[in-house]
mmCIF file of C-alpha atoms in Angstrom:
data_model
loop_
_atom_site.group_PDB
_atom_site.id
_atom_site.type_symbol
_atom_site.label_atom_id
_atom_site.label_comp_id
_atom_site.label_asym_id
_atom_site.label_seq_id
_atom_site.Cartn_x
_atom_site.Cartn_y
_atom_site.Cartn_z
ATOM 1 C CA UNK N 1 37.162 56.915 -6.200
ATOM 2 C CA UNK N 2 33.986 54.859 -5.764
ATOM 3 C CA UNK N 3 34.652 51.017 -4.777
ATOM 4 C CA UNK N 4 32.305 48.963 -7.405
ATOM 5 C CA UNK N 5 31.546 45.713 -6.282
ATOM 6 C CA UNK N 6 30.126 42.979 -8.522
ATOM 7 C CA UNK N 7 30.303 38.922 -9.134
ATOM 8 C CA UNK N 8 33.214 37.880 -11.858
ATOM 9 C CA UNK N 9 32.813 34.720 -12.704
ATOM 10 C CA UNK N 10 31.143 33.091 -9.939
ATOM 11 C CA UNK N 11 33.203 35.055 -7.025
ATOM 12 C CA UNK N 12 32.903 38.518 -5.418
ATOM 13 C CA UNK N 13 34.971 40.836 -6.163
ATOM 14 C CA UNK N 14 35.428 44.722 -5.350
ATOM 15 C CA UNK N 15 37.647 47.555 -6.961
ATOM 16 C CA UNK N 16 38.245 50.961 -6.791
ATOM 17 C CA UNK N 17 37.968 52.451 -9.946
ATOM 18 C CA UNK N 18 37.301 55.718 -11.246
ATOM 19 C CA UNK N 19 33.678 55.790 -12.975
ATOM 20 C CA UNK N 20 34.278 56.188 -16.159
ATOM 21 C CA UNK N 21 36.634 53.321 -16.489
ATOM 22 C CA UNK N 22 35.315 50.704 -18.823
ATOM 23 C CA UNK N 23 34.620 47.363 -17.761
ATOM 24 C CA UNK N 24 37.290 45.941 -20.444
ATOM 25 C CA UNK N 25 39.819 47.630 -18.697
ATOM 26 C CA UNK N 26 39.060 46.746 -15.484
ATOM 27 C CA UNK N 27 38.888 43.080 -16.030
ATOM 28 C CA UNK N 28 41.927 43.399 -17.936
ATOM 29 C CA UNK N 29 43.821 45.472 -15.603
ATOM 30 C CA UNK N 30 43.219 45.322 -11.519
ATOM 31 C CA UNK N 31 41.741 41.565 -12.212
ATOM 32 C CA UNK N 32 44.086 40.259 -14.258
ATOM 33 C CA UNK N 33 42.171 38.226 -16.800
ATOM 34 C CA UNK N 34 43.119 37.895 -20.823
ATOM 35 C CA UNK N 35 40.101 36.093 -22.333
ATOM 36 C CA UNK N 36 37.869 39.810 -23.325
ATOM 37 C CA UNK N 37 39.654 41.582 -25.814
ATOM 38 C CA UNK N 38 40.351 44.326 -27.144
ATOM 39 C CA UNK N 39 39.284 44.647 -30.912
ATOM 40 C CA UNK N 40 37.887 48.269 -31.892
ATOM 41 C CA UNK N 41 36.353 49.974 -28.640
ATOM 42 C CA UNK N 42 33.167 50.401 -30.595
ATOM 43 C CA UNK N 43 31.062 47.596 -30.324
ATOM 44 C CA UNK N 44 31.731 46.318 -33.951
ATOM 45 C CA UNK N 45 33.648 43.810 -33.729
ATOM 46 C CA UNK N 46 32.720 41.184 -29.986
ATOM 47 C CA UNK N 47 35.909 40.511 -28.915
ATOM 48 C CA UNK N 48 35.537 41.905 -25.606
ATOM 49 C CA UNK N 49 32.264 40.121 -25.307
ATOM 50 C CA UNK N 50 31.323 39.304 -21.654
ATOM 51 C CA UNK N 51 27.829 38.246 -20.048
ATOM 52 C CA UNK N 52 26.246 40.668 -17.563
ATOM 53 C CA UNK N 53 23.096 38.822 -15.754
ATOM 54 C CA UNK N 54 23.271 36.395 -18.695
ATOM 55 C CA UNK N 55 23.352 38.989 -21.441
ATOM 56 C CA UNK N 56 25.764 39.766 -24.127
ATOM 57 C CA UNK N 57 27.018 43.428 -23.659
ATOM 58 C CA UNK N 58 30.244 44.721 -25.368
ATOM 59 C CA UNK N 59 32.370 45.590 -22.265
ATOM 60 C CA UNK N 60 34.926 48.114 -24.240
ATOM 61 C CA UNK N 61 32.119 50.320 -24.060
ATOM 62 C CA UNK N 62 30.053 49.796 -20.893
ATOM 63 C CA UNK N 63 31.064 51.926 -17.694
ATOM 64 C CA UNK N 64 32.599 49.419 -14.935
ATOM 65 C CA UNK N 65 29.958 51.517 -12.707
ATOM 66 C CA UNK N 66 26.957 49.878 -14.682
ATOM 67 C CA UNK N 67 28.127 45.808 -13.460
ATOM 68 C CA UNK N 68 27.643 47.185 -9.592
ATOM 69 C CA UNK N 69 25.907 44.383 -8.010
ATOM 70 C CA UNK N 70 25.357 42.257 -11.099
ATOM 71 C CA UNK N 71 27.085 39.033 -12.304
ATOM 72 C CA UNK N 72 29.205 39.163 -15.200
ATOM 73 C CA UNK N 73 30.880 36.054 -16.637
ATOM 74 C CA UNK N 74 33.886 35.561 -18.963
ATOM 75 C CA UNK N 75 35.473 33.138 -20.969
ATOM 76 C CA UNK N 76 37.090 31.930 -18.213
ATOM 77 C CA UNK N 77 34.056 31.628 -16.127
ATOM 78 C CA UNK N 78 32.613 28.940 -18.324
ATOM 79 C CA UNK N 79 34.945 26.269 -17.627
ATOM 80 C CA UNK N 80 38.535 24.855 -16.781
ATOM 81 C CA UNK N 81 40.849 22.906 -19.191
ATOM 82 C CA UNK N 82 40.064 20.334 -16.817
ATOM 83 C CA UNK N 83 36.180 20.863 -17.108
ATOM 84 C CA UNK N 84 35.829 22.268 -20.165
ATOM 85 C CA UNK N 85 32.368 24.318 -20.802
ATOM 86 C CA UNK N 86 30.401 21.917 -23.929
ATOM 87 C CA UNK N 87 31.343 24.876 -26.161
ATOM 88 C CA UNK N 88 34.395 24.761 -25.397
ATOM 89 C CA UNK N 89 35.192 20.807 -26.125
ATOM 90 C CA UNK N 90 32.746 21.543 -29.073
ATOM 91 C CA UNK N 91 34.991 24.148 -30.234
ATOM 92 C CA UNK N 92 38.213 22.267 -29.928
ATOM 93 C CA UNK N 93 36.688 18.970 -31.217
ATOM 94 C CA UNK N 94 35.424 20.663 -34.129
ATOM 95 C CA UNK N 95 38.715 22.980 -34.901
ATOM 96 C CA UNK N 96 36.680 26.194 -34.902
ATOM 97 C CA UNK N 97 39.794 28.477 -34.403
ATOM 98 C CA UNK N 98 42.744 29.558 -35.896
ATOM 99 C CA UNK N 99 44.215 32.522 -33.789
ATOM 100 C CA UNK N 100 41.586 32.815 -31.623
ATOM 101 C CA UNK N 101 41.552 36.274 -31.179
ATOM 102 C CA UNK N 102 37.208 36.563 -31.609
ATOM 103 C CA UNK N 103 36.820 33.335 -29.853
ATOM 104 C CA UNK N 104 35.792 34.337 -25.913
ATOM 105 C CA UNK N 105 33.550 36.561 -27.345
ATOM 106 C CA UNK N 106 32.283 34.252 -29.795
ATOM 107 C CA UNK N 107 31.834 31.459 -26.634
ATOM 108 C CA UNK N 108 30.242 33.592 -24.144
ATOM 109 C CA UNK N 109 27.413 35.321 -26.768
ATOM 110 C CA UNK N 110 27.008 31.165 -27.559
ATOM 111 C CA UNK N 111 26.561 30.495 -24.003
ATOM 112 C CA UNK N 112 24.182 33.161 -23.541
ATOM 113 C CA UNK N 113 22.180 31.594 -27.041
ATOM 114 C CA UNK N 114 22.228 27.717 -25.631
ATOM 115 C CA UNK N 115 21.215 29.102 -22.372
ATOM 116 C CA UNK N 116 18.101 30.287 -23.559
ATOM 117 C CA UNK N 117 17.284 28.476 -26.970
ATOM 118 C CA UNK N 118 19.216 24.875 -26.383
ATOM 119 C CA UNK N 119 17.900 23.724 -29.585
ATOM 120 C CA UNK N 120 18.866 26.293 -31.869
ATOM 121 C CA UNK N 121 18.626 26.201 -35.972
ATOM 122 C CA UNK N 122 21.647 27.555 -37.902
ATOM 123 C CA UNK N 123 19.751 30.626 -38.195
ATOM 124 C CA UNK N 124 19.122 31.289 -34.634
ATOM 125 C CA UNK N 125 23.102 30.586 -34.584
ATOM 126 C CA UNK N 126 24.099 33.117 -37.287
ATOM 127 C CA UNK N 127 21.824 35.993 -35.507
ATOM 128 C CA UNK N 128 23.110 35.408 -32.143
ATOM 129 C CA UNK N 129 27.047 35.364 -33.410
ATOM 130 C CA UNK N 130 26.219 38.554 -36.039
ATOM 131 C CA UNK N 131 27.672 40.813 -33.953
ATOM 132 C CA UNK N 132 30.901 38.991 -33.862
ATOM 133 C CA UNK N 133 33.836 40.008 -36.634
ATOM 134 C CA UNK N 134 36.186 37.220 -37.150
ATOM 135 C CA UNK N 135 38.302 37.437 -40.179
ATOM 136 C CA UNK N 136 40.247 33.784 -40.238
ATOM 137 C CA UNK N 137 37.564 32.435 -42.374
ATOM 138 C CA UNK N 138 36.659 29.776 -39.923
ATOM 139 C CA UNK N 139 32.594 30.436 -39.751
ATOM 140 C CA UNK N 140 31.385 27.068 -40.895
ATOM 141 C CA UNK N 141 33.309 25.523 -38.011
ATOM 142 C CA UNK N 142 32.220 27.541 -35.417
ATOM 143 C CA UNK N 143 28.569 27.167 -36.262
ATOM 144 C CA UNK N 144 29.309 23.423 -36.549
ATOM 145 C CA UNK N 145 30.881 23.734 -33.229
ATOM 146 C CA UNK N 146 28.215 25.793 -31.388
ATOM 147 C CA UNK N 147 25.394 23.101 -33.237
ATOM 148 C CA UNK N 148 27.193 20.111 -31.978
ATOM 149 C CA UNK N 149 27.038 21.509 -28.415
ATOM 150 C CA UNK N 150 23.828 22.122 -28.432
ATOM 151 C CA UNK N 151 23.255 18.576 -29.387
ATOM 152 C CA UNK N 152 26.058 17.594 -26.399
ATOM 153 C CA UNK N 153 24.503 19.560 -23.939
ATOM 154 C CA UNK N 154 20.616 18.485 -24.805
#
């Protein structure tokens, strides 16, 4: 097996993982972390959401192979519960969750938005969360939540 090294959240890490393992499944299994999810395995629904070099890409379906020598960030790489991320606090202070489930998709494809528009319109916010399938009914919140950090962050 290969060894695939690559940046998670800020710290390098290395595995050895057959190459057609999906990233999903590696940061759920050998590294232990519970924030990406797994929804469909088809890129329909964002739960397993992570950012590779900044970008949104659905890791259910990307080969762990194609993050060698990038930096991918999860949920939990945006911030602590002691130092929450702004869309985090956002998110809490605005009660833009009921079980959560979509959620660390939902924050990281925001952080990835705010990163590169920090002033976006509730348009900008609906096309940058479309790809995201949450079914608690809770939409007006989170684009209240991801407006308000905008405004926190600015």
């Amino acid at each position: 097996m290969p060894m695939l090294s690559f940046t998670l959240n800020g710290a390098a890490v290395t595995l050895d993982l057959p190459e057609d393992v999906a990233l999903l499944h590696a940061l759920r299994g050998p590294l232990g972390l519970s924030g990406p999810r797994f929804g469909c395995g088809n890129e329909q629904c964002g739960a397993c959401m992570v950012l590779v070099e900044g970008e949104p890409r659905c890791a259910c379906t990307l080969a762990a192979a194609a993050v060698a020598g990038k930096a991918v960030v999860t949920v939990e790489g945006l911030g602590t519960p002691e130092a929450p991320h702004p869309l985090q606090a956002a998110f809490l202070a605005e009660q833009a969750g009921q079980c959560g489930y979509c959620l660390s998709g939902i924050l990281v494809s925001a952080a990835a938005l705010l990163a590169r528009d920090p002033a976006p319109g509730e348009a900008t916010i609906r096309a940058a969360l479309d790809p995201h399938l949450c079914r608690c009914g809770s939409h007006n919140r989170i684009l209240r939540a991801v407006a308000r950090a905008a405004r926190e962050m600015a």
